[in-house]
PDB file of C-alpha atoms in Angstrom:
ATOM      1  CA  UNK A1429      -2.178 -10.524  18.275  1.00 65.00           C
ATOM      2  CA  UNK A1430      -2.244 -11.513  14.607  1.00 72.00           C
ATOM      3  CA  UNK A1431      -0.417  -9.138  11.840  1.00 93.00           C
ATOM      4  CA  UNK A1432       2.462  -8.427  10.306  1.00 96.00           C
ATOM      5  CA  UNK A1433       6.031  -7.970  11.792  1.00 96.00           C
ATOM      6  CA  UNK A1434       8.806  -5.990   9.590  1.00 97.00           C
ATOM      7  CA  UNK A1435      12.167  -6.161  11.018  1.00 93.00           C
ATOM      8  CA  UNK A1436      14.289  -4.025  11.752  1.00 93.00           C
ATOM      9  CA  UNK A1437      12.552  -0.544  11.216  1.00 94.00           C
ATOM     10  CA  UNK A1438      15.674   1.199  10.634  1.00 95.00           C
ATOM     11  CA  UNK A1439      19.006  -0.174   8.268  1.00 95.00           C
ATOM     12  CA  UNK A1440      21.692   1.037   7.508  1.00 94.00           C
ATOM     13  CA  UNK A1441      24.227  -0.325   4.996  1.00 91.00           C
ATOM     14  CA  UNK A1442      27.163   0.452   3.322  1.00 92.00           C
ATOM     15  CA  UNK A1443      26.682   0.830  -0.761  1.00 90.00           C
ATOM     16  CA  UNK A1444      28.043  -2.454  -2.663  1.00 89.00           C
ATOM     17  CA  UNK A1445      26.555  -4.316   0.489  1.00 92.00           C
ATOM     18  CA  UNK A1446      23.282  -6.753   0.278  1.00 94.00           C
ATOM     19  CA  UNK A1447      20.516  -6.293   2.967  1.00 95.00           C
ATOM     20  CA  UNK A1448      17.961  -8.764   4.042  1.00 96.00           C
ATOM     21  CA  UNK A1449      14.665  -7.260   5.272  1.00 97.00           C
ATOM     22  CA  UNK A1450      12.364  -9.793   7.312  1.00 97.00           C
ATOM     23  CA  UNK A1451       8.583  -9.970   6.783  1.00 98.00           C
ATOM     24  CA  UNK A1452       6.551 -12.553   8.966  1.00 97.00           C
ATOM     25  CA  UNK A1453       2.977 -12.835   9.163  1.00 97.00           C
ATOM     26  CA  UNK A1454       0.630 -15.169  11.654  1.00 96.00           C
ATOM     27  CA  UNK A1455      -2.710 -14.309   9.839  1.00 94.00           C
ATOM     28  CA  UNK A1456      -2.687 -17.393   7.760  1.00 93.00           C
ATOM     29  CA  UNK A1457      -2.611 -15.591   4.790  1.00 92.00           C
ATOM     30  CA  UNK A1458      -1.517 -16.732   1.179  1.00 91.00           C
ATOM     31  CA  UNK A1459      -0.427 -14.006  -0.337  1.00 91.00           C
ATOM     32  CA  UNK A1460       2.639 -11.803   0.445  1.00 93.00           C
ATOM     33  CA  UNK A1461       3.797  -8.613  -1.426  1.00 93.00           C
ATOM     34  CA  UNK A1462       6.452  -6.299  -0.949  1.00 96.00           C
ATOM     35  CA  UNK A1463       6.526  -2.495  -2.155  1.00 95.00           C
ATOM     36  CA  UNK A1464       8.541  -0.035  -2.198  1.00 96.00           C
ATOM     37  CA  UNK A1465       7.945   3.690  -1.645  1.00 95.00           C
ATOM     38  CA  UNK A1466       9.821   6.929  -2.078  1.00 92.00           C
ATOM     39  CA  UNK A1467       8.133  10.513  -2.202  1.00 83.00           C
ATOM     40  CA  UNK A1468       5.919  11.592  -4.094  1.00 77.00           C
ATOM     41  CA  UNK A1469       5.680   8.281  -6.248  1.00 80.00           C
ATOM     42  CA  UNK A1470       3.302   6.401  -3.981  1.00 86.00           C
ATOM     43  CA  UNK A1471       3.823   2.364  -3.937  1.00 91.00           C
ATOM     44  CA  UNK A1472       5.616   0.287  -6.203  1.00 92.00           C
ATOM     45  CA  UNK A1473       5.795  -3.357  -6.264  1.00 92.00           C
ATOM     46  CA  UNK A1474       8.511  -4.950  -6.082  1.00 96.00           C
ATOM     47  CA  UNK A1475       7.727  -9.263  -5.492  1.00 95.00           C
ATOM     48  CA  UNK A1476       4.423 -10.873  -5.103  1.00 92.00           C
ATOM     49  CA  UNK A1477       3.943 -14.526  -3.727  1.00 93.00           C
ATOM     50  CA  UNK A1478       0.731 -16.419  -4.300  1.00 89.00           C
ATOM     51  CA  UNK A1479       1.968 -19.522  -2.405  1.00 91.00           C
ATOM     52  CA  UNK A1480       4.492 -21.238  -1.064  1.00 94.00           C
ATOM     53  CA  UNK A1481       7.540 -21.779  -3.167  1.00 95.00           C
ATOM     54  CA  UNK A1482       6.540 -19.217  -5.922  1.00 94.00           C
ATOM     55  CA  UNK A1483       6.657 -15.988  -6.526  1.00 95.00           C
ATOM     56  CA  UNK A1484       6.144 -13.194  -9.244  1.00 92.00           C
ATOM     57  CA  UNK A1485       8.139  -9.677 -10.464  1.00 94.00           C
ATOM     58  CA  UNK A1486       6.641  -6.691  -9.895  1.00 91.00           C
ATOM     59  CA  UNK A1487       7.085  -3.800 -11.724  1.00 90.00           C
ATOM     60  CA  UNK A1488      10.372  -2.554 -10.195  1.00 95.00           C
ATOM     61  CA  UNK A1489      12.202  -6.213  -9.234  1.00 97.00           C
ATOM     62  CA  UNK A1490      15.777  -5.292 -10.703  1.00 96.00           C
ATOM     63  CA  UNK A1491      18.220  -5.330  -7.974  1.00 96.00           C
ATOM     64  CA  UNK A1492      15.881  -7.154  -5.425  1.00 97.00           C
ATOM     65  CA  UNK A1493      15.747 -11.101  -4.850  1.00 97.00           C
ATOM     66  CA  UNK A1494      12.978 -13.278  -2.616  1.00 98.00           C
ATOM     67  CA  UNK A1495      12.058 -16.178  -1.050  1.00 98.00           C
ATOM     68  CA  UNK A1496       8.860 -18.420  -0.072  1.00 97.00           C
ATOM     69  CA  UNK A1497       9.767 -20.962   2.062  1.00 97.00           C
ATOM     70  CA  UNK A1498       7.288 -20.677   4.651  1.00 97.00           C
ATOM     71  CA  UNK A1499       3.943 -19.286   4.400  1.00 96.00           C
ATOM     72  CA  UNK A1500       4.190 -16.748   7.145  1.00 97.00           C
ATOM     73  CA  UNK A1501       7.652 -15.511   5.927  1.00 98.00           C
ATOM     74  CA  UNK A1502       8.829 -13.436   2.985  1.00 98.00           C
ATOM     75  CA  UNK A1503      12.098 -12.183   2.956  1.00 98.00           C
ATOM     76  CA  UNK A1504      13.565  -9.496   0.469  1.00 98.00           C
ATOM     77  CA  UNK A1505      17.405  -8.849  -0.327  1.00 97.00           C
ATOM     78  CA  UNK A1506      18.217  -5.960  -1.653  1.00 96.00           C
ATOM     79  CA  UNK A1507      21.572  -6.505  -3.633  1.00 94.00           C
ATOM     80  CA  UNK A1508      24.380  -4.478  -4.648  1.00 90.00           C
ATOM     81  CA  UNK A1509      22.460  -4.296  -8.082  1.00 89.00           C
ATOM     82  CA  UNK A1510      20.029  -1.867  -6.947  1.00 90.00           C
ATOM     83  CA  UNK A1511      21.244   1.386  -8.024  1.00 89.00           C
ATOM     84  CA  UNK A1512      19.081   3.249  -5.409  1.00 91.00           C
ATOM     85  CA  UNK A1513      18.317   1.340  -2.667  1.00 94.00           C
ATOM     86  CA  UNK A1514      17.796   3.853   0.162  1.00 95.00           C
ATOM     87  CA  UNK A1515      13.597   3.982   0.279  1.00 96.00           C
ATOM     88  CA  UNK A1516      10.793   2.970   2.631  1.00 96.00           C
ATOM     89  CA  UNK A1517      10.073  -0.716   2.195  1.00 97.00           C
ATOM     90  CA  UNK A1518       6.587  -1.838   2.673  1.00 96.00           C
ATOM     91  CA  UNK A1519       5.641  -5.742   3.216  1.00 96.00           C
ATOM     92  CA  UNK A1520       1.997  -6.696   2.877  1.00 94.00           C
ATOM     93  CA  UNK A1521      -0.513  -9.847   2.973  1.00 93.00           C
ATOM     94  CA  UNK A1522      -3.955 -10.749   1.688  1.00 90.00           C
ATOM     95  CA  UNK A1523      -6.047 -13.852   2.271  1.00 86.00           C
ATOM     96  CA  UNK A1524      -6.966 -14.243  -1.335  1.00 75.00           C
ATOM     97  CA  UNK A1525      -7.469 -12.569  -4.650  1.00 62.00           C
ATOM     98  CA  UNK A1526      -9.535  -9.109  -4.428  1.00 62.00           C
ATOM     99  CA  UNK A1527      -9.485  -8.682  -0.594  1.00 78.00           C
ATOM    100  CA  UNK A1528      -7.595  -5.657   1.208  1.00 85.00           C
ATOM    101  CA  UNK A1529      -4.085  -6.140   2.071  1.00 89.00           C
ATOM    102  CA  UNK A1530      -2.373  -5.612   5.308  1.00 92.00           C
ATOM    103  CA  UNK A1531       0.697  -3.872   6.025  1.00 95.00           C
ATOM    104  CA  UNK A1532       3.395  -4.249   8.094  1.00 96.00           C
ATOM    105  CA  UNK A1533       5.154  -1.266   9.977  1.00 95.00           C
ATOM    106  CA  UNK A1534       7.637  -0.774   7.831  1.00 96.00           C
ATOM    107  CA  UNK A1535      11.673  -0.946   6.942  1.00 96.00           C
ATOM    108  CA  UNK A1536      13.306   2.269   6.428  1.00 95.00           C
ATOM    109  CA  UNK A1537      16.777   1.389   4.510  1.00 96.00           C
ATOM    110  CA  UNK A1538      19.484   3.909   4.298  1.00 95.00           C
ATOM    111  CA  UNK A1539      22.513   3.173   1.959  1.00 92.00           C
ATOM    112  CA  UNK A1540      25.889   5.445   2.680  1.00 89.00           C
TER     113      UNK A1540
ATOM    114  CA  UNK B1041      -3.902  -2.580 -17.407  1.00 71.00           C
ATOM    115  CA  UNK B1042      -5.771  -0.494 -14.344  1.00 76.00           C
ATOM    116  CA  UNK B1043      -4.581   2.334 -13.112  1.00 86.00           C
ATOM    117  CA  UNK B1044      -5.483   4.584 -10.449  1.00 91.00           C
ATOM    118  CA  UNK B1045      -4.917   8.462 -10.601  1.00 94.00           C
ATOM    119  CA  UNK B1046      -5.008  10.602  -7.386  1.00 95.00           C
ATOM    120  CA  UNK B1047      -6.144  14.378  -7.868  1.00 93.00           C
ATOM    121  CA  UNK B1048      -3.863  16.813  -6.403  1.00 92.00           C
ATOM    122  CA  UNK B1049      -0.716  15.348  -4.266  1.00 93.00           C
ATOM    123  CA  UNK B1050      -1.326  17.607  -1.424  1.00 96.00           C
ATOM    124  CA  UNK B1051      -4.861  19.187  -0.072  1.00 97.00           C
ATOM    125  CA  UNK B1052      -5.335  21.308   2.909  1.00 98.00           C
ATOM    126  CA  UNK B1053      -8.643  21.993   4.463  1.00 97.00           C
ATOM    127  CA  UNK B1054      -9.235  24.052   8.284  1.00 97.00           C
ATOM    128  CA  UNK B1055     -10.122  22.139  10.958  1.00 97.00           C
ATOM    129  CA  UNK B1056     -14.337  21.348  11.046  1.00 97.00           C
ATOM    130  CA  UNK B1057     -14.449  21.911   7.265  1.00 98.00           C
ATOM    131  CA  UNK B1058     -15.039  19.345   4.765  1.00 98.00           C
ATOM    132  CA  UNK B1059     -12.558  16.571   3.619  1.00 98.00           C
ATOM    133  CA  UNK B1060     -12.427  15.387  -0.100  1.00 98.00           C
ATOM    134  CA  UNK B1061      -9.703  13.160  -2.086  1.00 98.00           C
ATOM    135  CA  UNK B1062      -9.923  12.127  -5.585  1.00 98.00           C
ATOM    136  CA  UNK B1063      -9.558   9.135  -7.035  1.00 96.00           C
ATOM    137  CA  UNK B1064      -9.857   7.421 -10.577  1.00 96.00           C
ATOM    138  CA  UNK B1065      -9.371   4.811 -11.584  1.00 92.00           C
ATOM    139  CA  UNK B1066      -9.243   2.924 -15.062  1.00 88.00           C
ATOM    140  CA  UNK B1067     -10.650  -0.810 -15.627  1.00 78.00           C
ATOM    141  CA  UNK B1068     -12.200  -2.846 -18.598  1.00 72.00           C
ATOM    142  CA  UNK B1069     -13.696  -4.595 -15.899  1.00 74.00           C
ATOM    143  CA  UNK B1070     -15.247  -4.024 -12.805  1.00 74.00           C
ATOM    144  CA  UNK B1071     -12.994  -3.547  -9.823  1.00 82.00           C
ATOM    145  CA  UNK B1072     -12.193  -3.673  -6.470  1.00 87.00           C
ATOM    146  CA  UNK B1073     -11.603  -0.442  -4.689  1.00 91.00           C
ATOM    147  CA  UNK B1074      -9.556   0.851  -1.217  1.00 94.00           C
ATOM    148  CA  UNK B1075      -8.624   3.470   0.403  1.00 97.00           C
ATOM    149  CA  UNK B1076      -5.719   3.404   2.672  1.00 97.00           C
ATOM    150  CA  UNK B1077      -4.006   6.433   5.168  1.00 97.00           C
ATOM    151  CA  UNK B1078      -0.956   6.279   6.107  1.00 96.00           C
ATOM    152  CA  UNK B1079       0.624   7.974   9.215  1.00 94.00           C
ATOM    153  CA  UNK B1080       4.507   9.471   9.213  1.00 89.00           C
ATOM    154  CA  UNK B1081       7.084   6.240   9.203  1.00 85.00           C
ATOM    155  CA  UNK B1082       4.038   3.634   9.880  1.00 91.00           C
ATOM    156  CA  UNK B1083       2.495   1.237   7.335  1.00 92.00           C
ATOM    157  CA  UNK B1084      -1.025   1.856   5.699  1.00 94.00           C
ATOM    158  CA  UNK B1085      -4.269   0.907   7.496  1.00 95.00           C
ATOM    159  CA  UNK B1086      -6.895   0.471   5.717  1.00 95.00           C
ATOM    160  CA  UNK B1087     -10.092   2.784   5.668  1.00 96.00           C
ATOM    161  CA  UNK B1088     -13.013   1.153   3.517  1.00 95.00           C
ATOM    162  CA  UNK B1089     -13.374  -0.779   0.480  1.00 92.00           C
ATOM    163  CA  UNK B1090     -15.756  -1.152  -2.442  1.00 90.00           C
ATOM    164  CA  UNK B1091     -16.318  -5.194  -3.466  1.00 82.00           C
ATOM    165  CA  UNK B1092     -19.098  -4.577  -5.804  1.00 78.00           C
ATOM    166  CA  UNK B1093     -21.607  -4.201  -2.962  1.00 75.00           C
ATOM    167  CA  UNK B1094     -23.388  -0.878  -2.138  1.00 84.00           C
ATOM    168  CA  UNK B1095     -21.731   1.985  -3.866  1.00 88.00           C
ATOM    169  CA  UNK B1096     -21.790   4.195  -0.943  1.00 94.00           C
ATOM    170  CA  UNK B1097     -18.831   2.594   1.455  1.00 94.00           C
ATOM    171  CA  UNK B1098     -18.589   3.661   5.032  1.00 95.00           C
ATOM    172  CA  UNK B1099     -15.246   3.177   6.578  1.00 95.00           C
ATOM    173  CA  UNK B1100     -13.735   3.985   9.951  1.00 95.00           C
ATOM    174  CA  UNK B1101     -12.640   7.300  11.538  1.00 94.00           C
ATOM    175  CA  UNK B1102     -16.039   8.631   9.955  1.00 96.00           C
ATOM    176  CA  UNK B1103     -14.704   8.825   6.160  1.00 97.00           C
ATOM    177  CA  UNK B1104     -17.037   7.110   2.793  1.00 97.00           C
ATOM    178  CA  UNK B1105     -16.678   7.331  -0.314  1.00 97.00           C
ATOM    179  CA  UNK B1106     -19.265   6.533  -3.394  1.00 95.00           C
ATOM    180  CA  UNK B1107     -18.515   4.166  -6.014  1.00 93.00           C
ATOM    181  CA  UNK B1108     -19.325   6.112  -9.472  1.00 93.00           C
ATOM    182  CA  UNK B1109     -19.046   3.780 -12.673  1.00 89.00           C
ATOM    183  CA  UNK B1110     -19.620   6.841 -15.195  1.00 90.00           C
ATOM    184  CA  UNK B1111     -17.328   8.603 -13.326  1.00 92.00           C
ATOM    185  CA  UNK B1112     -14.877   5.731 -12.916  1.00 92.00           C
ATOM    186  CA  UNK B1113     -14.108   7.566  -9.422  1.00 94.00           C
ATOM    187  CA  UNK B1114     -14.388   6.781  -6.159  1.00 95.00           C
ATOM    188  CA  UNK B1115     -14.030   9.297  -3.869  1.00 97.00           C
ATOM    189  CA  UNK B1116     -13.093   9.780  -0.385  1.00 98.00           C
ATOM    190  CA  UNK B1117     -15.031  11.843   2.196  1.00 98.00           C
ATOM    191  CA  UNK B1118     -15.763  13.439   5.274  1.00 98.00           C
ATOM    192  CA  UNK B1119     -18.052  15.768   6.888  1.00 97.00           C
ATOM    193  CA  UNK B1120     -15.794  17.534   9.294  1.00 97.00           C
ATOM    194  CA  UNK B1121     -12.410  16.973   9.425  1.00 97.00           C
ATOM    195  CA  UNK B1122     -10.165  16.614  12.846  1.00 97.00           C
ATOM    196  CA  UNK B1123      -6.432  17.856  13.458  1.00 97.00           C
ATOM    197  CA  UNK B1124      -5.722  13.910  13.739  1.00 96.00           C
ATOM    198  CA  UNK B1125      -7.108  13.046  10.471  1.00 97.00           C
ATOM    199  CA  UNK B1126      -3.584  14.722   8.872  1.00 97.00           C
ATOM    200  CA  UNK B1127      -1.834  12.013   6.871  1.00 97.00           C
ATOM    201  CA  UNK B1128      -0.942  10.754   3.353  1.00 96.00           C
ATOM    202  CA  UNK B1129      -4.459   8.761   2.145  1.00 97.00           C
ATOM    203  CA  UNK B1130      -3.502   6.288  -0.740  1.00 96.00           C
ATOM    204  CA  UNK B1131      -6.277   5.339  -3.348  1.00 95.00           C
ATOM    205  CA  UNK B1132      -6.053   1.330  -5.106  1.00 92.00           C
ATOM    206  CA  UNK B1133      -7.537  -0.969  -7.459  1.00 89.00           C
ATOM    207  CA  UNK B1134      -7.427  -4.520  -8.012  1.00 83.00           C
ATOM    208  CA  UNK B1135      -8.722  -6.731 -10.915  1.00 68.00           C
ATOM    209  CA  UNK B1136     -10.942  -9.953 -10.887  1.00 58.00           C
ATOM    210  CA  UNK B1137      -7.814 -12.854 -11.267  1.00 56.00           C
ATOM    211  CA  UNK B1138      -5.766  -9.966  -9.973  1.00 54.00           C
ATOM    212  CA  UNK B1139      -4.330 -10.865  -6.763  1.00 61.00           C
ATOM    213  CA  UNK B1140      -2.111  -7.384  -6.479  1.00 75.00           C
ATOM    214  CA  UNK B1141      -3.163  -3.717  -5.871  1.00 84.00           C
ATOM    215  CA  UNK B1142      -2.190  -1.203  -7.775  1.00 87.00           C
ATOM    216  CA  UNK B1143      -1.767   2.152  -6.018  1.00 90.00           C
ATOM    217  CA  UNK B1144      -2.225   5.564  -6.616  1.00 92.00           C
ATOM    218  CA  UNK B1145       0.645   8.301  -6.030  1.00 92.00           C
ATOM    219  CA  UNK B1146      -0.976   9.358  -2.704  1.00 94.00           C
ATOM    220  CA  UNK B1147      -2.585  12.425  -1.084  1.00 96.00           C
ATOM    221  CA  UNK B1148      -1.383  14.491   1.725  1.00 96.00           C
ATOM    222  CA  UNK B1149      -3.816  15.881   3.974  1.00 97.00           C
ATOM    223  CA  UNK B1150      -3.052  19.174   5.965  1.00 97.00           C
ATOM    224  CA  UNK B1151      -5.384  19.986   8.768  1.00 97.00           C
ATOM    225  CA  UNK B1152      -5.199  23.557   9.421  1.00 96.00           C
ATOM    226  CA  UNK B1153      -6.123  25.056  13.433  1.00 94.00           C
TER     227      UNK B1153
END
């Protein structure tokens, strides 16, 4: 089955720790994206990658790092910069500009 | 810049009555539309879209919503609504050269027996 895999659906850190979340995709896509949501503010993005080997900020990318590699894999580390890291983390794909994006299932990070 | 503005952050309608969400949006040009739900702890699935193509969208689970350019809206609707359409519906644009969606703050819909 094609899609997108988000592992693992539940983290938990210690604060001052970083976190890598995984995000792999087999539907061929180009694009990648990763959000972040907390209640009541809807999504925020965090990275966007167009293609291999680059990537763009979002609107919220203090704190967070990626990487393009591969096409079907996006990481995100979420450093000890972030001052609140405990959200839902949201990866995503599209094939191209102006089509629907797909979601993964979800990372729900916890920092203690 | 677009934006996208969701009317009221939490609606509640009885089971069998009608279901409506609001969305605006705002674009100097014209855009690309979705609506997405979202189910507790899952990722979002996506309903319908509008790609400049009829303005009257059908999507799955029995929901539409009509493109209005005067409006700048695009709501989201259905007939009759069903104790498993509860969930948090997301509204988002995106922008010829655009490749990322902007989303709106999100609607939660209560079904109520």
């Amino acid at each position: 089955d094609g899609g997108i895999t988000q592992s693992p659906k539940y983290l938990f850190r210690k604060e001052g720790q970083n976190v890598t979340l995984s995000c792999e995709q087999n539907l061929n896509h180009d694009a990648m994206y990763w959000y972040r949501q907390d209640p009541g503010q809807g999504l925020r993005l965090i990275y966007y990658s167009q293609i291999v080997n680059d990537f763009q900020k979002g609107d919220i990318a203090e704190g967070y790092s990626v990487s393009r590699e591969k096409k079907e894999s996006f990481p995100l580390t979420v450093t000890s910069a972030q001052k609140n890291p405990t959200a839902f983390y949201l990866c995503a794909s599209s094939i191209k500009e102006n089509t629907e994006a797909f979601f993964g299932q979800g990372t729900r990070l916890t920092v203690v | 810049a677009q934006s996208v503005t969701q009317l009221g952050s939490h609606v509640s309608v009885s089971e069998g009555a009608l279901v409506l969400l609001r969305c605006n949006y705002s674009s100097s040009v014209p855009p690309y539309l979705f609506w997405y739900v979202q189910y507790p702890n899952q990722g979002l699935q996506l309903l319908l879209k509008y790609t400049s193509a009829a303005t009257l969208v059908k999507g799955i689970n029995g929901f539409e919503a009509e493109f209005k350019k005067s409006e700048t809206s695009f709501h989201l609707t259905k007939p009759s609504a069903h104790m498993s359409d509860a969930a948090e519906y997301f509204c988002a644009v995106s922008v010829g050269g655009a490749q990322k969606l902007v989303f709106g703050q999100g609607t939660r819909l209560t079904i109520n027996p």
